[in-house]
């Protein structure tokens, strides 16, 4: 695993202060490309689809890099997407055989299966409640199901509603962060926004030309990041307008926002890219080259990132996220006189950058800062003089006694 490396021209941003390979997981034997991967909410399990086989890596001890490997067979065709329900403690997988399978993560390998579409299922998305999930298919529909289980059964899948309106294959579907809306993209070249409760189509808007097989919503729900061909496109969900685009040297595979909403990771060929989104502008901050082409990617708990590639290699990466925050001013004797508006600063490439609204406001702000600093120094000098006089008085008293 020593040939995972940072590119020489890369830099660590103010958001990601360190990044490195934690562990590579790949059992011996013949392997297929990893089609998808996901984490359980606790980080105990990493679930992945490899061909028609579901694999679950279970952490043997919390905080330990030691994992044990579980391997499950049941799908008759390739698995296309996986998810994990923390509420029911089960893994879910969908595939080209039009079924969803629910697996108990144990050595017994028990599962239940349900046919939920009439054509290949492309994606499954679990809601934050851990019971509802969405699926989208080549049958041009999106369906909402509810997962439940009794003590004697692995799980029961109940149909809730369907969303119809796409005129071509539906590639990806997502819940909004508040759970009230559904977002989807299809091969007809449209993003669609649905109301979850009624299944009603609220709005649709065109994307740039090219295949879009995956997109992700920002944690705030305000932006969509989509991989279209070799471009990363960010749309504003409030007005459905394109905010910015970024062209990469190869086709964009998986893409996911970090929970901070400050940056995202993009799988592009054999490279992981950390892409920041600040002031409605996309920029590549960090690139990590991998030995083989990446096919799966997802953030996990505790600043972890899982990636899968065409050889069946699962890699778990550890990074450190450092939010950019302004430090509070130091306490001084006269706080009211020192309340000066200081422009925000950020350190990048070893250079301190100060963000100001315009060049005309800079002298005034500097003048205010200098004036406030002078007042603070004068106050400190006064306090030192008072302290010096008190020490002198104490020394005189001791000398007389």
mmCIF file of C-alpha atoms in Angstrom:
data_model
loop_
_atom_site.group_PDB
_atom_site.id
_atom_site.type_symbol
_atom_site.label_atom_id
_atom_site.label_comp_id
_atom_site.label_asym_id
_atom_site.label_seq_id
_atom_site.Cartn_x
_atom_site.Cartn_y
_atom_site.Cartn_z
ATOM 1 C CA UNK A 1 0.000 0.000 0.000
ATOM 2 C CA UNK A 2 3.033 2.324 -0.047
ATOM 3 C CA UNK A 3 2.271 3.546 -3.577
ATOM 4 C CA UNK A 4 -0.644 5.675 -2.374
ATOM 5 C CA UNK A 5 0.931 9.117 -2.402
ATOM 6 C CA UNK A 6 0.320 12.828 -2.440
ATOM 7 C CA UNK A 7 1.135 14.635 -5.657
ATOM 8 C CA UNK A 8 4.249 16.783 -5.403
ATOM 9 C CA UNK A 9 2.433 19.982 -6.342
ATOM 10 C CA UNK A 10 -0.333 19.537 -3.806
ATOM 11 C CA UNK A 11 -1.021 21.567 -0.716
ATOM 12 C CA UNK A 12 -2.932 21.009 2.505
ATOM 13 C CA UNK A 13 -5.707 23.569 2.830
ATOM 14 C CA UNK A 14 -6.944 25.363 5.900
ATOM 15 C CA UNK A 15 -9.857 22.880 5.946
ATOM 16 C CA UNK A 16 -7.855 19.641 5.709
ATOM 17 C CA UNK A 17 -4.656 19.806 7.724
ATOM 18 C CA UNK A 18 -3.506 16.203 7.181
ATOM 19 C CA UNK A 19 -4.425 13.200 5.053
ATOM 20 C CA UNK A 20 -3.060 9.674 4.895
ATOM 21 C CA UNK A 21 -3.876 6.009 4.374
ATOM 22 C CA UNK A 22 -5.086 4.341 7.570
ATOM 23 C CA UNK A 23 -5.521 0.771 6.309
ATOM 24 C CA UNK A 24 -6.015 -1.175 3.085
ATOM 25 C CA UNK A 25 -8.480 -4.082 3.195
ATOM 26 C CA UNK A 26 -8.410 -6.792 0.552
ATOM 27 C CA UNK A 27 -8.693 -10.530 1.266
ATOM 28 C CA UNK A 28 -6.788 -13.021 -0.836
ATOM 29 C CA UNK A 29 -8.331 -14.518 -3.955
ATOM 30 C CA UNK A 30 -9.951 -13.261 -7.128
ATOM 31 C CA UNK A 31 -11.833 -9.973 -6.965
ATOM 32 C CA UNK A 32 -14.127 -7.774 -9.034
ATOM 33 C CA UNK A 33 -14.503 -4.003 -9.096
ATOM 34 C CA UNK A 34 -16.158 -2.444 -6.060
ATOM 35 C CA UNK A 35 -19.386 -0.836 -7.263
ATOM 36 C CA UNK A 36 -20.386 1.027 -4.092
ATOM 37 C CA UNK A 37 -19.492 1.366 -0.412
ATOM 38 C CA UNK A 38 -21.011 2.873 2.737
ATOM 39 C CA UNK A 39 -20.431 3.133 6.492
ATOM 40 C CA UNK A 40 -22.665 2.393 9.426
ATOM 41 C CA UNK A 41 -23.317 5.508 11.511
ATOM 42 C CA UNK A 42 -21.045 4.263 14.311
ATOM 43 C CA UNK A 43 -18.193 3.331 11.995
ATOM 44 C CA UNK A 44 -18.353 -0.305 13.096
ATOM 45 C CA UNK A 45 -19.194 -1.607 9.609
ATOM 46 C CA UNK A 46 -18.029 -0.793 6.105
ATOM 47 C CA UNK A 47 -20.358 -2.326 3.499
ATOM 48 C CA UNK A 48 -19.449 -2.769 -0.156
ATOM 49 C CA UNK A 49 -20.737 -4.412 -3.297
ATOM 50 C CA UNK A 50 -18.292 -6.408 -5.398
ATOM 51 C CA UNK A 51 -19.826 -8.095 -8.413
ATOM 52 C CA UNK A 52 -22.831 -10.051 -7.128
ATOM 53 C CA UNK A 53 -21.267 -10.429 -3.660
ATOM 54 C CA UNK A 54 -21.928 -8.242 -0.629
ATOM 55 C CA UNK A 55 -18.959 -7.762 1.687
ATOM 56 C CA UNK A 56 -19.021 -6.340 5.187
ATOM 57 C CA UNK A 57 -15.871 -5.359 7.037
ATOM 58 C CA UNK A 58 -16.538 -5.265 10.783
ATOM 59 C CA UNK A 59 -14.250 -3.414 13.163
ATOM 60 C CA UNK A 60 -13.341 -5.926 15.875
ATOM 61 C CA UNK A 61 -12.610 -3.243 18.496
ATOM 62 C CA UNK A 62 -13.741 0.381 18.559
ATOM 63 C CA UNK A 63 -10.834 2.632 17.664
ATOM 64 C CA UNK A 64 -8.761 -0.321 16.456
ATOM 65 C CA UNK A 65 -7.541 -0.777 12.855
ATOM 66 C CA UNK A 66 -8.380 -4.497 13.063
ATOM 67 C CA UNK A 67 -11.289 -5.715 10.913
ATOM 68 C CA UNK A 68 -12.917 -9.051 10.215
ATOM 69 C CA UNK A 69 -14.383 -9.909 6.850
ATOM 70 C CA UNK A 70 -17.920 -11.183 6.117
ATOM 71 C CA UNK A 71 -18.916 -12.315 2.633
ATOM 72 C CA UNK A 72 -22.516 -12.839 1.470
ATOM 73 C CA UNK A 73 -23.990 -14.362 -1.691
ATOM 74 C CA UNK A 74 -27.581 -14.015 -2.880
ATOM 75 C CA UNK A 75 -27.858 -11.593 -5.783
ATOM 76 C CA UNK A 76 -28.067 -13.280 -9.180
ATOM 77 C CA UNK A 77 -26.549 -10.251 -10.938
ATOM 78 C CA UNK A 78 -24.218 -7.364 -10.145
ATOM 79 C CA UNK A 79 -24.829 -5.207 -7.058
ATOM 80 C CA UNK A 80 -25.108 -1.537 -7.994
ATOM 81 C CA UNK A 81 -25.651 0.252 -4.660
ATOM 82 C CA UNK A 82 -25.509 -0.432 -0.904
ATOM 83 C CA UNK A 83 -26.777 1.218 2.291
ATOM 84 C CA UNK A 84 -26.873 0.549 6.027
ATOM 85 C CA UNK A 85 -29.775 0.981 8.465
ATOM 86 C CA UNK A 86 -28.560 1.768 11.961
ATOM 87 C CA UNK A 87 -32.143 1.701 13.252
ATOM 88 C CA UNK A 88 -32.622 -1.926 12.184
ATOM 89 C CA UNK A 89 -28.921 -2.905 12.242
ATOM 90 C CA UNK A 90 -29.040 -4.374 8.723
ATOM 91 C CA UNK A 91 -27.240 -3.797 5.429
ATOM 92 C CA UNK A 92 -29.169 -3.271 2.192
ATOM 93 C CA UNK A 93 -28.105 -3.930 -1.379
ATOM 94 C CA UNK A 94 -29.772 -3.478 -4.772
ATOM 95 C CA UNK A 95 -28.681 -4.576 -8.187
ATOM 96 C CA UNK A 96 -29.325 -5.548 -11.762
ATOM 97 C CA UNK A 97 -31.629 -8.394 -10.647
ATOM 98 C CA UNK A 98 -34.320 -5.780 -9.696
ATOM 99 C CA UNK A 99 -34.286 -6.801 -6.020
ATOM 100 C CA UNK A 100 -33.339 -5.314 -2.683
ATOM 101 C CA UNK A 101 -31.713 -7.669 -0.200
ATOM 102 C CA UNK A 102 -31.591 -7.050 3.530
ATOM 103 C CA UNK A 103 -28.665 -8.658 5.366
ATOM 104 C CA UNK A 104 -27.966 -9.249 9.026
ATOM 105 C CA UNK A 105 -24.230 -8.515 9.568
ATOM 106 C CA UNK A 106 -23.375 -11.826 11.222
ATOM 107 C CA UNK A 107 -21.487 -14.961 10.291
ATOM 108 C CA UNK A 108 -24.800 -16.766 9.664
ATOM 109 C CA UNK A 109 -25.379 -14.656 6.564
ATOM 110 C CA UNK A 110 -29.166 -14.502 6.855
ATOM 111 C CA UNK A 111 -30.983 -12.279 4.361
ATOM 112 C CA UNK A 112 -34.416 -11.458 2.988
ATOM 113 C CA UNK A 113 -35.104 -10.269 -0.548
ATOM 114 C CA UNK A 114 -37.881 -8.273 -2.201
ATOM 115 C CA UNK A 115 -38.466 -7.428 -5.857
ATOM 116 C CA UNK A 116 -39.158 -3.692 -5.898
ATOM 117 C CA UNK A 117 -38.611 -2.645 -9.545
ATOM 118 C CA UNK A 118 -39.174 -4.083 -13.016
ATOM 119 C CA UNK A 119 -35.701 -3.151 -14.319
ATOM 120 C CA UNK A 120 -32.154 -2.623 -13.096
ATOM 121 C CA UNK A 121 -31.951 -0.629 -9.837
ATOM 122 C CA UNK A 122 -29.259 2.046 -10.012
ATOM 123 C CA UNK A 123 -29.187 3.590 -6.552
ATOM 124 C CA UNK A 124 -30.516 3.219 -3.014
ATOM 125 C CA UNK A 125 -30.585 6.031 -0.461
ATOM 126 C CA UNK A 126 -31.304 5.580 3.266
ATOM 127 C CA UNK A 127 -33.113 8.352 5.162
ATOM 128 C CA UNK A 128 -31.688 9.782 8.367
ATOM 129 C CA UNK A 129 -34.377 7.960 10.398
ATOM 130 C CA UNK A 130 -32.824 4.628 9.379
ATOM 131 C CA UNK A 131 -36.132 3.102 8.244
ATOM 132 C CA UNK A 132 -37.221 4.842 5.018
ATOM 133 C CA UNK A 133 -35.252 4.385 1.816
ATOM 134 C CA UNK A 134 -35.492 5.495 -1.807
ATOM 135 C CA UNK A 135 -34.601 3.477 -4.888
ATOM 136 C CA UNK A 136 -34.377 4.527 -8.544
ATOM 137 C CA UNK A 137 -34.347 2.331 -11.590
ATOM 138 C CA UNK A 138 -34.121 1.907 -15.343
ATOM 139 C CA UNK A 139 -37.919 1.502 -15.240
ATOM 140 C CA UNK A 140 -37.972 5.354 -14.990
ATOM 141 C CA UNK A 141 -39.466 5.402 -11.496
ATOM 142 C CA UNK A 142 -38.415 6.317 -7.974
ATOM 143 C CA UNK A 143 -39.945 4.399 -5.085
ATOM 144 C CA UNK A 144 -40.134 4.996 -1.360
ATOM 145 C CA UNK A 145 -40.105 1.993 0.979
ATOM 146 C CA UNK A 146 -40.193 1.552 4.739
ATOM 147 C CA UNK A 147 -38.005 -0.946 6.548
ATOM 148 C CA UNK A 148 -39.154 -2.693 9.722
ATOM 149 C CA UNK A 149 -38.368 -5.960 11.449
ATOM 150 C CA UNK A 150 -39.726 -8.214 14.160
ATOM 151 C CA UNK A 151 -37.667 -10.341 16.502
ATOM 152 C CA UNK A 152 -38.234 -13.476 14.449
ATOM 153 C CA UNK A 153 -37.652 -11.869 11.027
ATOM 154 C CA UNK A 154 -34.665 -10.155 9.478
ATOM 155 C CA UNK A 155 -36.734 -7.330 8.009
ATOM 156 C CA UNK A 156 -39.924 -6.413 6.224
ATOM 157 C CA UNK A 157 -39.977 -3.958 3.332
ATOM 158 C CA UNK A 158 -43.239 -2.044 2.855
ATOM 159 C CA UNK A 159 -44.053 0.063 -0.207
ATOM 160 C CA UNK A 160 -45.018 3.675 0.603
ATOM 161 C CA UNK A 161 -45.252 5.641 -2.652
ATOM 162 C CA UNK A 162 -43.695 6.147 -6.077
ATOM 163 C CA UNK A 163 -42.486 9.197 -7.998
ATOM 164 C CA UNK A 164 -43.198 9.166 -11.742
ATOM 165 C CA UNK A 165 -42.147 11.792 -14.268
ATOM 166 C CA UNK A 166 -38.737 10.852 -15.637
ATOM 167 C CA UNK A 167 -38.755 9.961 -19.333
ATOM 168 C CA UNK A 168 -35.516 7.962 -19.179
ATOM 169 C CA UNK A 169 -33.458 5.888 -16.760
ATOM 170 C CA UNK A 170 -33.149 7.387 -13.261
ATOM 171 C CA UNK A 171 -29.521 7.315 -12.139
ATOM 172 C CA UNK A 172 -29.409 8.766 -8.624
ATOM 173 C CA UNK A 173 -31.828 9.908 -5.917
ATOM 174 C CA UNK A 174 -31.347 11.795 -2.629
ATOM 175 C CA UNK A 175 -33.343 12.941 0.388
ATOM 176 C CA UNK A 176 -33.124 16.622 1.307
ATOM 177 C CA UNK A 177 -31.454 17.178 4.716
ATOM 178 C CA UNK A 178 -34.801 18.048 6.319
ATOM 179 C CA UNK A 179 -36.428 14.930 4.826
ATOM 180 C CA UNK A 180 -39.219 16.859 3.082
ATOM 181 C CA UNK A 181 -37.963 16.783 -0.517
ATOM 182 C CA UNK A 182 -36.543 14.244 -2.958
ATOM 183 C CA UNK A 183 -33.950 15.093 -5.617
ATOM 184 C CA UNK A 184 -33.254 12.900 -8.651
ATOM 185 C CA UNK A 185 -31.411 12.937 -11.970
ATOM 186 C CA UNK A 186 -32.192 10.983 -15.131
ATOM 187 C CA UNK A 187 -30.674 10.273 -18.511
ATOM 188 C CA UNK A 188 -33.074 12.706 -20.183
ATOM 189 C CA UNK A 189 -30.814 15.479 -18.880
ATOM 190 C CA UNK A 190 -32.976 16.832 -16.074
ATOM 191 C CA UNK A 191 -32.759 17.213 -12.318
ATOM 192 C CA UNK A 192 -36.140 16.864 -10.661
ATOM 193 C CA UNK A 193 -37.372 17.996 -7.241
ATOM 194 C CA UNK A 194 -40.282 16.163 -5.591
ATOM 195 C CA UNK A 195 -42.379 16.615 -2.480
ATOM 196 C CA UNK A 196 -41.882 13.546 -0.309
ATOM 197 C CA UNK A 197 -45.259 13.561 1.443
ATOM 198 C CA UNK A 198 -47.390 13.774 -1.717
ATOM 199 C CA UNK A 199 -45.042 12.441 -4.398
ATOM 200 C CA UNK A 200 -45.775 15.581 -6.431
ATOM 201 C CA UNK A 201 -43.195 16.941 -8.900
ATOM 202 C CA UNK A 202 -42.322 20.473 -7.783
ATOM 203 C CA UNK A 203 -39.696 21.537 -10.293
ATOM 204 C CA UNK A 204 -37.267 20.300 -12.922
ATOM 205 C CA UNK A 205 -34.261 21.970 -14.497
ATOM 206 C CA UNK A 206 -31.745 21.059 -17.173
ATOM 207 C CA UNK A 207 -28.155 20.213 -16.439
ATOM 208 C CA UNK A 208 -25.132 20.491 -18.715
ATOM 209 C CA UNK A 209 -24.840 17.966 -21.526
ATOM 210 C CA UNK A 210 -23.163 14.702 -20.575
ATOM 211 C CA UNK A 211 -23.769 11.657 -18.430
ATOM 212 C CA UNK A 212 -24.585 12.288 -14.779
ATOM 213 C CA UNK A 213 -24.631 9.062 -12.800
ATOM 214 C CA UNK A 214 -24.170 10.507 -9.333
ATOM 215 C CA UNK A 215 -24.729 13.738 -7.411
ATOM 216 C CA UNK A 216 -24.809 14.833 -3.782
ATOM 217 C CA UNK A 217 -26.597 17.499 -1.742
ATOM 218 C CA UNK A 218 -24.695 19.817 0.573
ATOM 219 C CA UNK A 219 -25.478 19.373 4.305
ATOM 220 C CA UNK A 220 -27.432 22.641 4.248
ATOM 221 C CA UNK A 221 -29.461 21.482 1.251
ATOM 222 C CA UNK A 222 -28.629 24.701 -0.614
ATOM 223 C CA UNK A 223 -26.342 23.193 -3.260
ATOM 224 C CA UNK A 224 -26.155 20.187 -5.566
ATOM 225 C CA UNK A 225 -22.725 18.916 -6.612
ATOM 226 C CA UNK A 226 -22.863 16.701 -9.694
ATOM 227 C CA UNK A 227 -20.307 14.934 -11.825
ATOM 228 C CA UNK A 228 -21.146 15.445 -15.509
ATOM 229 C CA UNK A 229 -18.538 14.050 -17.862
ATOM 230 C CA UNK A 230 -15.225 15.553 -16.784
ATOM 231 C CA UNK A 231 -16.853 18.463 -14.945
ATOM 232 C CA UNK A 232 -17.923 19.113 -11.368
ATOM 233 C CA UNK A 233 -21.047 21.284 -11.447
ATOM 234 C CA UNK A 234 -22.588 23.051 -8.445
ATOM 235 C CA UNK A 235 -26.210 24.233 -8.634
ATOM 236 C CA UNK A 236 -28.143 26.428 -6.214
ATOM 237 C CA UNK A 237 -31.290 24.560 -5.147
ATOM 238 C CA UNK A 238 -33.122 27.828 -4.386
ATOM 239 C CA UNK A 239 -33.122 29.101 -7.966
ATOM 240 C CA UNK A 240 -31.799 26.006 -9.819
ATOM 241 C CA UNK A 241 -29.006 28.050 -11.406
ATOM 242 C CA UNK A 242 -25.441 26.909 -12.013
ATOM 243 C CA UNK A 243 -23.108 28.535 -9.466
ATOM 244 C CA UNK A 244 -19.742 27.253 -10.685
ATOM 245 C CA UNK A 245 -18.066 24.485 -12.652
ATOM 246 C CA UNK A 246 -14.669 22.821 -12.500
ATOM 247 C CA UNK A 247 -13.120 20.828 -15.345
ATOM 248 C CA UNK A 248 -10.956 17.839 -14.392
ATOM 249 C CA UNK A 249 -8.594 15.811 -16.607
ATOM 250 C CA UNK A 250 -10.826 12.713 -16.583
ATOM 251 C CA UNK A 251 -14.424 11.595 -16.090
ATOM 252 C CA UNK A 252 -15.897 12.291 -12.656
ATOM 253 C CA UNK A 253 -17.031 9.195 -10.772
ATOM 254 C CA UNK A 254 -18.347 9.519 -7.233
ATOM 255 C CA UNK A 255 -18.679 12.847 -5.465
ATOM 256 C CA UNK A 256 -19.622 13.656 -1.862
ATOM 257 C CA UNK A 257 -19.842 16.731 0.342
ATOM 258 C CA UNK A 258 -18.119 16.736 3.706
ATOM 259 C CA UNK A 259 -20.484 17.300 6.639
ATOM 260 C CA UNK A 260 -18.963 20.763 7.122
ATOM 261 C CA UNK A 261 -20.242 21.862 3.705
ATOM 262 C CA UNK A 262 -16.893 23.581 3.084
ATOM 263 C CA UNK A 263 -15.416 21.019 0.705
ATOM 264 C CA UNK A 264 -16.194 17.785 -1.131
ATOM 265 C CA UNK A 265 -14.269 14.760 -2.357
ATOM 266 C CA UNK A 266 -14.304 13.716 -5.994
ATOM 267 C CA UNK A 267 -13.184 10.385 -7.450
ATOM 268 C CA UNK A 268 -11.674 11.075 -10.864
ATOM 269 C CA UNK A 269 -9.946 8.120 -12.506
ATOM 270 C CA UNK A 270 -7.091 7.119 -10.156
ATOM 271 C CA UNK A 271 -7.099 10.315 -8.096
ATOM 272 C CA UNK A 272 -8.966 11.515 -5.001
ATOM 273 C CA UNK A 273 -9.523 15.255 -5.132
ATOM 274 C CA UNK A 274 -10.510 17.487 -2.241
ATOM 275 C CA UNK A 275 -12.433 20.349 -3.828
ATOM 276 C CA UNK A 276 -13.295 23.420 -1.771
ATOM 277 C CA UNK A 277 -16.372 25.550 -2.400
ATOM 278 C CA UNK A 278 -15.902 29.046 -1.018
ATOM 279 C CA UNK A 279 -17.590 32.245 -2.173
ATOM 280 C CA UNK A 280 -19.429 30.261 -4.860
ATOM 281 C CA UNK A 281 -16.109 29.170 -6.358
ATOM 282 C CA UNK A 282 -14.714 25.648 -6.830
ATOM 283 C CA UNK A 283 -10.993 24.946 -6.488
ATOM 284 C CA UNK A 284 -8.899 21.798 -6.086
ATOM 285 C CA UNK A 285 -7.038 21.885 -2.771
ATOM 286 C CA UNK A 286 -5.560 18.401 -2.480
ATOM 287 C CA UNK A 287 -4.939 15.449 -4.787
ATOM 288 C CA UNK A 288 -4.055 11.903 -3.789
ATOM 289 C CA UNK A 289 -3.034 9.471 -6.499
ATOM 290 C CA UNK A 290 -4.048 5.806 -6.117
ATOM 291 C CA UNK A 291 -2.706 2.748 -7.974
ATOM 292 C CA UNK A 292 -5.965 1.949 -9.795
ATOM 293 C CA UNK A 293 -9.134 3.655 -11.012
ATOM 294 C CA UNK A 294 -11.589 4.509 -8.233
ATOM 295 C CA UNK A 295 -15.185 3.270 -8.381
ATOM 296 C CA UNK A 296 -16.593 4.089 -4.920
ATOM 297 C CA UNK A 297 -16.125 6.762 -2.283
ATOM 298 C CA UNK A 298 -17.833 7.799 0.965
ATOM 299 C CA UNK A 299 -17.047 9.791 4.096
ATOM 300 C CA UNK A 300 -17.332 7.950 7.394
ATOM 301 C CA UNK A 301 -17.530 9.032 11.039
ATOM 302 C CA UNK A 302 -14.478 10.443 12.747
ATOM 303 C CA UNK A 303 -12.933 12.105 9.687
ATOM 304 C CA UNK A 304 -12.592 8.841 7.772
ATOM 305 C CA UNK A 305 -12.931 8.288 4.039
ATOM 306 C CA UNK A 306 -13.503 4.942 2.316
ATOM 307 C CA UNK A 307 -12.619 4.336 -1.334
ATOM 308 C CA UNK A 308 -12.944 1.296 -3.576
ATOM 309 C CA UNK A 309 -11.301 0.591 -6.916
ATOM 310 C CA UNK A 310 -11.518 -1.674 -9.961
ATOM 311 C CA UNK A 311 -9.310 -4.357 -8.382
ATOM 312 C CA UNK A 312 -11.510 -4.848 -5.300
ATOM 313 C CA UNK A 313 -9.201 -2.850 -3.021
ATOM 314 C CA UNK A 314 -10.975 -1.071 -0.147
ATOM 315 C CA UNK A 315 -8.877 1.718 1.357
ATOM 316 C CA UNK A 316 -9.720 3.592 4.554
ATOM 317 C CA UNK A 317 -8.170 7.037 4.789
ATOM 318 C CA UNK A 318 -7.735 9.208 7.868
ATOM 319 C CA UNK A 319 -7.760 12.984 7.546
ATOM 320 C CA UNK A 320 -7.970 15.893 9.934
ATOM 321 C CA UNK A 321 -10.548 18.590 9.363
ATOM 322 C CA UNK A 322 -9.718 21.998 10.762
ATOM 323 C CA UNK A 323 -12.517 24.576 10.453
ATOM 324 C CA UNK A 324 -11.428 28.133 9.804
ATOM 325 C CA UNK A 325 -12.526 30.244 12.752
ATOM 326 C CA UNK A 326 -11.582 33.675 13.930
ATOM 327 C CA UNK A 327 -9.882 33.638 17.322
ATOM 328 C CA UNK A 328 -11.624 35.747 19.999
ATOM 329 C CA UNK A 329 -9.764 38.918 21.011
ATOM 330 C CA UNK A 330 -7.554 38.741 24.099
ATOM 331 C CA UNK A 331 -9.069 40.234 27.290
ATOM 332 C CA UNK A 332 -7.884 43.804 27.981
ATOM 333 C CA UNK A 333 -8.489 46.401 30.686
ATOM 334 C CA UNK A 334 -10.720 48.607 28.513
ATOM 335 C CA UNK A 335 -12.678 46.235 26.293
ATOM 336 C CA UNK A 336 -15.006 48.879 24.866
ATOM 337 C CA UNK A 337 -12.137 50.920 23.416
ATOM 338 C CA UNK A 338 -10.682 47.803 21.779
ATOM 339 C CA UNK A 339 -13.851 46.666 19.954
ATOM 340 C CA UNK A 340 -12.504 47.058 16.403
ATOM 341 C CA UNK A 341 -13.736 45.183 13.332
ATOM 342 C CA UNK A 342 -10.834 43.000 12.190
ATOM 343 C CA UNK A 343 -11.072 41.484 8.680
ATOM 344 C CA UNK A 344 -11.060 37.660 8.523
ATOM 345 C CA UNK A 345 -7.731 36.007 7.760
ATOM 346 C CA UNK A 346 -6.753 32.654 6.305
ATOM 347 C CA UNK A 347 -3.361 30.969 5.850
ATOM 348 C CA UNK A 348 -2.736 29.231 2.522
ATOM 349 C CA UNK A 349 0.615 28.162 1.075
ATOM 350 C CA UNK A 350 2.296 29.805 4.040
ATOM 351 C CA UNK A 351 0.857 33.232 3.126
ATOM 352 C CA UNK A 352 -1.568 35.131 5.329
ATOM 353 C CA UNK A 353 -4.451 36.406 3.217
ATOM 354 C CA UNK A 354 -6.745 39.142 4.536
ATOM 355 C CA UNK A 355 -10.233 39.362 3.061
ATOM 356 C CA UNK A 356 -11.506 42.941 2.729
ATOM 357 C CA UNK A 357 -14.570 44.318 1.020
ATOM 358 C CA UNK A 358 -12.704 46.935 -1.017
ATOM 359 C CA UNK A 359 -9.326 48.629 -1.244
ATOM 360 C CA UNK A 360 -10.837 51.919 -0.025
ATOM 361 C CA UNK A 361 -11.799 50.462 3.368
ATOM 362 C CA UNK A 362 -8.344 49.065 4.145
ATOM 363 C CA UNK A 363 -6.660 52.272 5.442
ATOM 364 C CA UNK A 364 -9.571 53.051 7.781
ATOM 365 C CA UNK A 365 -9.510 49.554 9.243
ATOM 366 C CA UNK A 366 -5.730 49.668 9.711
ATOM 367 C CA UNK A 367 -5.983 53.088 11.331
ATOM 368 C CA UNK A 368 -8.644 51.849 13.749
ATOM 369 C CA UNK A 369 -6.539 48.797 14.594
ATOM 370 C CA UNK A 370 -3.415 50.897 15.236
ATOM 371 C CA UNK A 371 -5.358 53.351 17.398
ATOM 372 C CA UNK A 372 -6.869 50.526 19.421
ATOM 373 C CA UNK A 373 -3.449 48.913 19.817
ATOM 374 C CA UNK A 374 -1.980 52.185 21.096
ATOM 375 C CA UNK A 375 -4.770 52.488 23.673
ATOM 376 C CA UNK A 376 -4.183 48.928 24.797
ATOM 377 C CA UNK A 377 -0.431 49.502 25.198
ATOM 378 C CA UNK A 378 -1.041 52.708 27.161
ATOM 379 C CA UNK A 379 -3.417 50.867 29.460
ATOM 380 C CA UNK A 380 -0.871 48.122 30.068
ATOM 381 C CA UNK A 381 1.867 50.695 30.806
ATOM 382 C CA UNK A 382 -0.420 52.391 33.332
ATOM 383 C CA UNK A 383 -1.149 49.083 35.039
ATOM 384 C CA UNK A 384 2.598 48.311 35.235
ATOM 385 C CA UNK A 385 3.296 51.694 36.850
ATOM 386 C CA UNK A 386 0.610 51.115 39.483
ATOM 387 C CA UNK A 387 2.016 47.661 40.167
ATOM 388 C CA UNK A 388 5.545 49.073 40.433
ATOM 389 C CA UNK A 389 4.464 51.682 42.992
ATOM 390 C CA UNK A 390 2.699 49.036 45.090
ATOM 391 C CA UNK A 391 5.777 46.808 45.069
ATOM 392 C CA UNK A 392 7.883 49.798 46.158
ATOM 393 C CA UNK A 393 5.517 50.528 49.052
ATOM 394 C CA UNK A 394 5.690 46.925 50.204
ATOM 395 C CA UNK A 395 9.498 46.989 50.076
ATOM 396 C CA UNK A 396 9.578 50.212 52.182
ATOM 397 C CA UNK A 397 7.266 48.645 54.766
ATOM 398 C CA UNK A 398 9.453 45.560 55.026
ATOM 399 C CA UNK A 399 12.596 47.692 55.367
ATOM 400 C CA UNK A 400 11.106 49.701 58.285
ATOM 401 C CA UNK A 401 10.081 46.591 60.134
#
